[in-house]
Short mmCIF file of C-alpha atoms and ligand atoms in Angstrom, two decimals:
data_model
loop_
_atom_site.label_atom_id
_atom_site.label_comp_id
_atom_site.label_asym_id
_atom_site.label_seq_id
_atom_site.Cartn_x
_atom_site.Cartn_y
_atom_site.Cartn_z
CA ASP A 65 0.00 0.00 0.00
CA LYS A 66 3.03 2.30 0.08
CA ASP A 67 2.29 2.87 -3.59
CA ARG A 68 -0.26 5.37 -2.45
CA ILE A 69 2.62 7.73 -1.87
CA ARG A 70 3.18 8.59 -5.48
CA MET A 71 6.72 9.56 -6.29
CA LYS A 72 7.87 11.29 -9.43
CA ASP A 73 10.76 9.02 -10.25
CA LYS A 74 12.81 6.13 -8.96
CA SER A 75 15.57 8.21 -7.37
CA ASP A 76 13.04 10.14 -5.32
CA HIS A 77 11.60 6.86 -4.30
CA ALA A 78 14.97 5.64 -3.13
CA THR A 79 15.63 8.75 -1.04
CA ILE A 80 12.24 8.69 0.58
CA GLU A 81 12.56 4.99 1.37
CA ASN A 82 15.82 5.67 3.18
CA VAL A 83 14.35 7.97 5.74
CA LEU A 84 10.92 6.47 6.09
CA ASP A 85 10.61 3.97 8.84
CA SER A 86 7.31 2.24 9.36
CA ARG A 87 6.05 4.75 11.91
CA ILE A 88 6.55 7.63 9.51
CA LYS A 89 4.84 5.68 6.75
CA ASN A 90 1.88 5.07 9.03
CA LYS A 91 1.72 8.72 9.91
CA LEU A 92 1.83 9.69 6.23
CA HIS A 93 -0.92 7.23 5.40
CA LYS A 94 -3.13 8.76 8.06
CA LEU A 95 -2.54 12.17 6.53
CA PHE A 96 -3.47 10.76 3.10
CA GLU A 97 -6.65 9.32 4.53
CA LYS A 98 -7.61 12.66 6.01
CA GLY A 99 -6.91 14.45 2.72
CA ILE A 100 -4.30 16.65 4.35
CA LEU A 101 -1.97 15.05 1.84
CA ALA A 102 -2.94 13.91 -1.64
CA GLU A 103 0.45 13.44 -3.29
CA ILE A 104 4.12 13.68 -2.53
CA ASN A 105 5.93 14.86 -5.60
CA GLY A 106 9.61 14.74 -4.94
CA CYS A 107 12.43 15.84 -2.78
CA ILE A 108 13.31 19.52 -2.28
CA SER A 109 16.34 18.97 -0.11
CA THR A 110 18.30 16.21 1.56
CA GLY A 111 20.17 17.71 4.47
CA LYS A 112 22.25 16.45 7.32
CA GLU A 113 19.42 16.55 9.80
CA ALA A 114 16.28 16.39 7.70
CA ASN A 115 14.83 15.87 4.24
CA VAL A 116 12.23 18.19 2.79
CA TYR A 117 9.59 16.97 0.33
CA TYR A 118 7.14 18.74 -1.92
CA ALA A 119 3.52 17.69 -1.51
CA LYS A 120 -0.02 18.75 -2.27
CA SER A 121 -3.17 18.54 -0.22
CA LYS A 122 -6.51 17.35 -1.55
CA ASN A 123 -7.35 21.02 -2.16
CA LYS A 124 -4.15 21.39 -4.20
CA ASP A 125 -2.45 23.54 -1.56
CA GLU A 126 1.31 23.24 -1.85
CA ILE A 127 2.98 21.82 1.23
CA ALA A 128 6.54 21.26 2.35
CA ILE A 129 7.08 18.18 4.50
CA LYS A 130 10.17 18.17 6.67
CA ILE A 131 11.16 14.71 7.89
CA TYR A 132 13.80 14.67 10.61
CA ARG A 133 16.46 12.01 10.83
CA THR A 134 16.79 9.87 13.89
CA SER A 135 20.44 8.97 13.50
CA ILE A 136 22.16 9.50 16.81
CA LEU A 137 25.09 11.35 15.29
CA THR A 138 23.02 14.36 14.38
CA PHE A 139 21.66 14.66 17.91
CA ARG A 140 24.94 15.07 19.68
CA ASN A 141 24.86 18.83 19.39
CA ARG A 142 21.20 19.41 19.90
CA GLU A 143 20.87 19.10 23.61
CA LYS A 144 22.19 22.57 24.29
CA TYR A 145 19.38 24.11 22.27
CA ILE A 146 16.71 22.28 24.25
CA ARG A 147 18.18 22.40 27.73
CA GLY A 148 18.28 25.80 29.32
CA GLU A 149 14.81 27.11 28.69
CA TYR A 150 11.48 26.73 30.39
CA ARG A 151 9.55 25.38 27.39
CA PHE A 152 11.38 22.06 27.58
CA ASP A 153 11.59 21.57 31.32
CA HIS A 154 9.27 18.59 30.95
CA VAL A 155 11.65 16.78 28.61
CA HIS A 156 13.66 14.37 30.69
CA SER A 157 15.26 11.86 28.40
CA LEU A 158 17.18 13.25 25.51
CA SER A 159 19.12 10.06 25.01
CA ASN A 160 16.37 8.31 23.08
CA PRO A 161 16.70 9.57 19.50
CA ARG A 162 13.09 8.78 18.69
CA LYS A 163 11.81 10.94 21.53
CA MET A 164 14.38 13.56 20.79
CA VAL A 165 13.32 13.93 17.19
CA LYS A 166 9.72 14.38 18.31
CA VAL A 167 10.74 17.23 20.61
CA TRP A 168 12.72 18.70 17.76
CA ALA A 169 9.75 18.68 15.37
CA GLU A 170 7.47 20.16 18.03
CA LYS A 171 10.03 22.82 18.77
CA GLU A 172 10.22 23.87 15.13
CA PHE A 173 6.43 23.93 14.93
CA SER A 174 6.12 26.08 18.03
CA ASN A 175 8.87 28.42 16.83
CA LEU A 176 7.15 28.84 13.46
CA LYS A 177 3.95 29.72 15.34
CA ARG A 178 5.80 32.37 17.30
CA LEU A 179 7.19 33.84 14.10
CA GLU A 180 3.71 33.94 12.61
CA GLN A 181 2.32 35.66 15.70
CA GLY A 182 5.16 38.17 15.81
CA GLY A 183 4.74 39.09 12.15
CA VAL A 184 7.97 37.59 10.82
CA ARG A 185 7.70 36.03 7.37
CA ALA A 186 8.22 32.28 7.66
CA PRO A 187 6.43 29.19 6.35
CA ARG A 188 3.02 28.87 8.01
CA PRO A 189 3.12 25.73 10.16
CA ILE A 190 0.37 23.20 9.43
CA LEU A 191 1.07 20.33 11.82
CA SER A 192 3.83 18.39 13.49
CA GLY A 193 3.61 14.77 14.49
CA GLY A 194 6.31 12.31 15.34
CA HIS A 195 9.18 12.86 12.98
CA LEU A 196 7.58 15.25 10.60
CA LEU A 197 6.47 18.78 10.15
CA LEU A 198 4.05 20.04 7.52
CA MET A 199 4.29 23.67 6.54
CA GLU A 200 3.43 26.07 3.79
CA PHE A 201 5.58 25.55 0.68
CA LEU A 202 7.42 28.66 -0.45
CA GLY A 203 8.01 28.88 -4.15
CA SER A 204 6.16 29.09 -7.39
CA ASP A 205 4.89 26.45 -9.80
CA GLY A 206 6.42 23.74 -7.67
CA TRP A 207 9.86 25.34 -7.68
CA ALA A 208 11.14 26.11 -4.21
CA ALA A 209 12.25 29.67 -3.58
CA PRO A 210 16.06 30.01 -3.67
CA LYS A 211 18.10 30.33 -0.52
CA LEU A 212 19.32 33.88 0.04
CA LYS A 213 22.84 32.64 -0.72
CA ASP A 214 21.74 31.66 -4.26
CA ALA A 215 19.68 34.75 -5.02
CA VAL A 216 21.11 37.12 -7.61
CA LEU A 217 21.03 40.58 -6.02
CA THR A 218 21.89 44.05 -7.23
CA ASP A 219 23.69 46.35 -4.79
CA SER A 220 20.59 48.39 -4.24
CA LYS A 221 18.47 45.28 -3.62
CA SER A 222 21.05 43.91 -1.21
CA ARG A 223 20.93 47.19 0.73
CA THR A 224 17.15 46.88 1.09
CA LEU A 225 17.48 43.24 2.10
CA TYR A 226 20.14 44.01 4.70
CA ARG A 227 17.79 46.46 6.37
CA GLU A 228 14.94 43.99 6.07
CA CYS A 229 17.10 41.26 7.56
CA ILE A 230 18.15 43.23 10.65
CA GLU A 231 14.55 44.34 11.21
CA ILE A 232 13.56 40.67 11.08
CA MET A 233 16.22 39.92 13.69
CA TRP A 234 14.84 42.75 15.86
CA LYS A 235 11.30 41.42 15.50
CA MET A 236 12.32 37.86 16.25
CA TYR A 237 14.01 38.99 19.45
CA ASN A 238 11.53 41.61 20.59
CA LYS A 239 8.18 40.42 19.24
CA CYS A 240 8.67 36.65 19.12
CA ARG A 241 11.19 36.47 21.98
CA LEU A 242 13.33 34.14 19.88
CA VAL A 243 16.93 33.90 18.84
CA HIS A 244 17.25 31.89 15.62
CA ALA A 245 20.62 30.40 16.55
CA ASP A 246 21.41 29.21 13.02
CA LEU A 247 20.65 32.31 11.02
CA SER A 248 22.58 32.69 7.79
CA GLU A 249 22.08 32.99 4.05
CA TYR A 250 21.42 29.22 4.08
CA ASN A 251 18.38 29.49 6.30
CA MET A 252 16.65 32.40 4.65
CA LEU A 253 14.76 32.06 1.41
CA TYR A 254 14.38 34.83 -1.14
CA HIS A 255 10.72 34.78 -2.05
CA ASP A 256 8.70 37.47 -3.89
CA GLY A 257 11.51 39.96 -3.37
CA SER A 258 11.59 39.47 0.41
CA ILE A 259 13.36 37.40 3.00
CA VAL A 260 11.59 34.42 4.54
CA VAL A 261 13.09 32.80 7.62
CA ILE A 262 13.23 28.98 7.72
CA ASP A 263 14.83 26.16 9.71
CA VAL A 264 13.94 27.21 13.25
CA SER A 265 14.13 23.86 15.02
CA GLN A 266 17.13 25.06 17.01
CA ALA A 267 15.81 28.56 17.70
CA VAL A 268 15.68 29.32 21.43
CA ASP A 269 13.68 31.56 23.70
CA ARG A 270 15.62 34.74 24.40
CA ASP A 271 15.83 33.73 28.06
CA HIS A 272 17.74 30.58 27.15
CA CYS A 273 21.03 30.56 29.01
CA ASN A 274 23.07 30.70 25.78
CA ALA A 275 20.76 33.04 23.88
CA MET A 276 23.21 35.94 23.83
CA GLU A 277 25.99 33.81 22.43
CA PHE A 278 23.67 32.43 19.74
CA LEU A 279 22.51 35.94 18.89
CA ARG A 280 26.05 37.23 18.60
CA ASN A 281 26.82 34.38 16.26
CA ASP A 282 23.73 35.12 14.13
CA CYS A 283 24.81 38.78 13.93
CA SER A 284 28.23 37.67 12.84
CA ASN A 285 26.90 35.41 10.04
CA ILE A 286 24.58 38.07 8.72
CA THR A 287 27.27 40.74 8.79
CA ALA A 288 29.71 38.48 6.97
CA PHE A 289 27.16 37.69 4.27
CA PHE A 290 26.13 41.28 3.57
CA LYS A 291 29.73 42.50 3.64
CA LYS A 292 30.09 40.81 0.26
CA TYR A 293 27.80 43.45 -1.17
CA ASP A 294 28.13 47.22 -1.22
CA VAL A 295 25.78 47.66 1.72
CA GLY A 296 27.69 49.62 4.36
CA VAL A 297 26.87 47.15 7.14
CA MET A 298 26.86 48.29 10.76
CA SER A 299 29.58 47.06 13.07
CA LEU A 300 28.89 43.77 14.76
CA GLN A 301 28.37 45.40 18.11
CA ALA A 302 26.08 48.07 16.67
CA LEU A 303 23.88 45.33 15.21
CA PHE A 304 23.82 43.42 18.47
CA ASP A 305 22.95 46.63 20.36
CA PHE A 306 20.18 47.46 17.91
CA ILE A 307 18.51 44.10 18.46
CA THR A 308 18.82 44.05 22.24
CA ASP A 309 18.33 47.73 23.15
CA PRO A 310 15.04 47.82 25.12
CA THR A 311 14.54 51.52 24.32
CA ILE A 312 14.14 50.86 20.59
CA ASN A 313 10.58 50.44 19.40
CA GLU A 314 8.68 50.54 16.13
CA ASN A 315 8.31 54.34 16.41
CA ASN A 316 11.96 55.28 16.74
CA MET A 317 13.46 52.36 14.81
CA ASP A 318 13.61 54.07 11.41
CA GLU A 319 15.33 57.15 12.73
CA TYR A 320 17.74 54.99 14.72
CA LEU A 321 18.63 52.82 11.74
CA ASP A 322 19.06 55.79 9.41
CA ILE A 323 21.78 57.12 11.71
CA ARG A 324 23.40 53.71 12.17
CA MET A 325 23.45 52.99 8.44
CA GLN A 326 24.97 56.40 7.85
CA GLU A 327 27.77 55.46 10.26
CA GLY A 328 28.16 52.17 8.44
CA ASN A 329 28.78 54.04 5.21
CA GLU A 330 31.51 56.22 6.67
CA GLU A 331 35.05 55.15 5.94
CA LYS A 332 36.57 53.35 8.89
CA ASP A 333 40.03 51.98 9.40
CA PRO A 334 39.46 48.34 8.42
CA GLN A 335 42.20 47.12 10.73
CA GLN A 336 40.71 48.91 13.72
CA GLN A 337 37.32 47.52 12.77
CA GLU A 338 38.68 44.00 12.67
CA ILE A 339 40.20 44.37 16.12
CA GLU A 340 36.93 45.68 17.54
CA GLU A 341 35.04 42.77 16.03
CA ALA A 342 37.46 40.24 17.42
CA VAL A 343 37.13 41.78 20.89
CA PHE A 344 33.36 41.79 20.68
CA LYS A 345 33.24 38.16 19.58
CA LYS A 346 35.17 37.13 22.67
CA ALA A 347 33.53 39.42 25.21
CA TYR A 348 31.49 37.99 28.04
CA ILE A 349 27.90 39.18 27.70
CA PRO A 350 25.87 39.06 30.88
CA GLN A 351 22.14 38.63 30.37
CA ARG A 352 21.06 40.37 33.53
CA LEU A 353 22.48 42.91 35.86
CA THR A 354 22.91 40.20 38.50
CA GLN A 355 25.33 38.40 36.21
CA VAL A 356 27.69 41.34 35.97
CA ILE A 357 30.75 40.17 37.80
CA ASN A 358 32.18 43.38 39.14
CA VAL A 359 29.61 46.14 39.07
CA GLU A 360 31.72 48.67 40.88
CA ARG A 361 34.66 48.27 38.54
CA ASP A 362 32.37 48.55 35.54
CA ILE A 363 30.75 51.73 36.82
CA ASN A 364 34.15 53.30 37.28
CA LEU A 365 35.17 52.20 33.79
CA ALA A 366 31.98 53.68 32.37
CA LYS A 367 32.49 56.95 34.23
CA SER A 368 35.95 57.26 32.77
CA GLY A 369 34.36 57.00 29.33
CA LYS A 370 35.07 53.35 28.55
CA ASP A 371 32.44 51.61 26.49
CA LEU A 372 30.75 48.63 28.13
CA ILE A 373 29.55 45.92 25.84
CA TYR A 374 26.43 45.08 27.82
CA LYS A 375 25.16 48.54 28.80
CA THR A 376 22.57 48.65 26.02
CA LEU A 377 21.45 45.11 26.61
CA ILE A 378 20.52 45.72 30.21
CA GLY A 379 18.99 49.08 29.37
CA LEU A 380 21.32 51.45 31.15
CA LYS A 381 22.72 54.75 30.05
CA ALA A 382 26.38 54.73 29.03
CA ASP A 383 27.58 55.93 32.45
CA LEU A 384 25.33 53.29 34.08
CA SER A 385 23.71 56.10 36.07
CA LYS A 386 20.07 55.25 35.42
CA PRO A 387 17.78 53.38 33.07
CA ALA A 388 17.87 54.76 29.56
CA GLU A 389 14.62 56.06 28.12
CA LYS A 390 15.61 56.28 24.51
CA PRO A 391 18.42 54.94 22.37
CA GLU A 392 21.63 56.75 23.17
CA ILE A 393 22.37 57.92 19.63
CA LEU A 394 18.90 59.45 19.42
CA ALA A 395 19.24 61.11 22.83
CA ASN A 396 22.54 62.66 21.73
CA LYS A 397 21.11 63.75 18.40
CA HIS A 398 18.03 65.31 19.94
CA LYS A 399 20.22 67.16 22.45
CA ALA A 400 22.33 68.54 19.61
CA ASP A 401 19.23 69.53 17.64
CA SER A 402 17.63 71.54 20.45
P1 LIG B 234 18.00 21.53 7.21
O1 LIG B 234 18.91 22.68 6.91
O2 LIG B 234 17.99 21.18 8.66
O3 LIG B 234 18.20 20.36 6.33
P2 LIG B 234 15.84 23.34 6.36
O4 LIG B 234 14.62 23.62 7.16
O5 LIG B 234 16.86 24.41 6.27
O6 LIG B 234 16.48 21.99 6.94
O7 LIG B 234 15.37 22.91 4.91
C1 LIG B 234 16.29 22.47 3.94
C2 LIG B 234 16.01 23.13 2.61
O8 LIG B 234 14.70 22.79 2.15
C3 LIG B 234 16.03 24.63 2.66
O9 LIG B 234 17.32 25.14 2.46
C4 LIG B 234 15.11 25.01 1.52
O10 LIG B 234 15.82 25.00 0.30
C5 LIG B 234 14.10 23.89 1.51
N1 LIG B 234 12.89 24.27 2.26
C6 LIG B 234 12.67 24.13 3.58
N2 LIG B 234 11.46 24.56 3.93
C7 LIG B 234 10.87 24.98 2.80
C8 LIG B 234 9.57 25.55 2.49
N3 LIG B 234 8.66 25.75 3.45
N4 LIG B 234 9.31 25.88 1.22
C9 LIG B 234 10.23 25.67 0.25
N5 LIG B 234 11.45 25.15 0.47
C10 LIG B 234 11.77 24.80 1.73
MG1 LIG B 235 18.82 24.66 6.87
#
């Protein structure tokens, strides 16, 4: 009865057979019976951790099916994305790959929901069950949208997309309370002239104990990608500050970014810039004021004009004197204007 899953050609058949154990086949058959699936028409991607297939529902809606692998090797690194946040406190055994993959699929589903609710463009999740996730297919006429890395972009388009991308990162953090944790040109699609975020199984709540490290890494990937174009990217730390500064909101964001992008376009000593980036990549970023190791020392440093990496993150003014009410660059600008 597996013939009911119609495959386009033999090679597709072979790939799907490899990952489909009997439980997945049962699950798929149930979906066929319910009409949620009517045909599976080939493989979009075979990755290290999952395969993605193109399918259609009875109503001819296009669907992407992501089927996660259960091989133990791919799970070695996953625990750190699940441990360390409240959503998965109930998960006790991560040693059983079958249970683990279920958590993983549920996690991606719940993260896609959060993106939808926070207004970030991502595939609309349809359902997750066992080892698979059904979501909206992004593409046209059965052709999947290209990854951002494969999109052909003019300089002016890449400038628009850079701005779009960092606003997406801001929204993910501030509206969806998520850090993607594997954000790069490989996990964004270029669809209808815009960026769509995919592959969020590893994305963590922003309260996750490693969230800041993951965010810094995302910032670094994005900066490296857009540096290839004539975009005038912000410094790594400026991007990180933009995303985490609690005084930035949808009303002052445009003004803030205009100034930051202007700075990005100004000529800077590339060597100095490289040093600053290297320092920032290694810096310890506390998530809360209580994690700051030596508050007194830091206050003295700040008073003597030294820049503290975490001041924006915890919402303090540069001299740590009191909570900031608006982004520092805007406060300075408005002072100068009046
Ligand atoms: P992984 O990287 O873990 O293998 P992804 O979620 O990144 O899994 O999916 C792999 C590839 O499948 C993506 O790079 C993209 O090309 C394609 N893909 C994933 N989801 C969709 C979707 N909803 N619509 C179209 N293509 C998709
Ligand atoms: Mg991916």
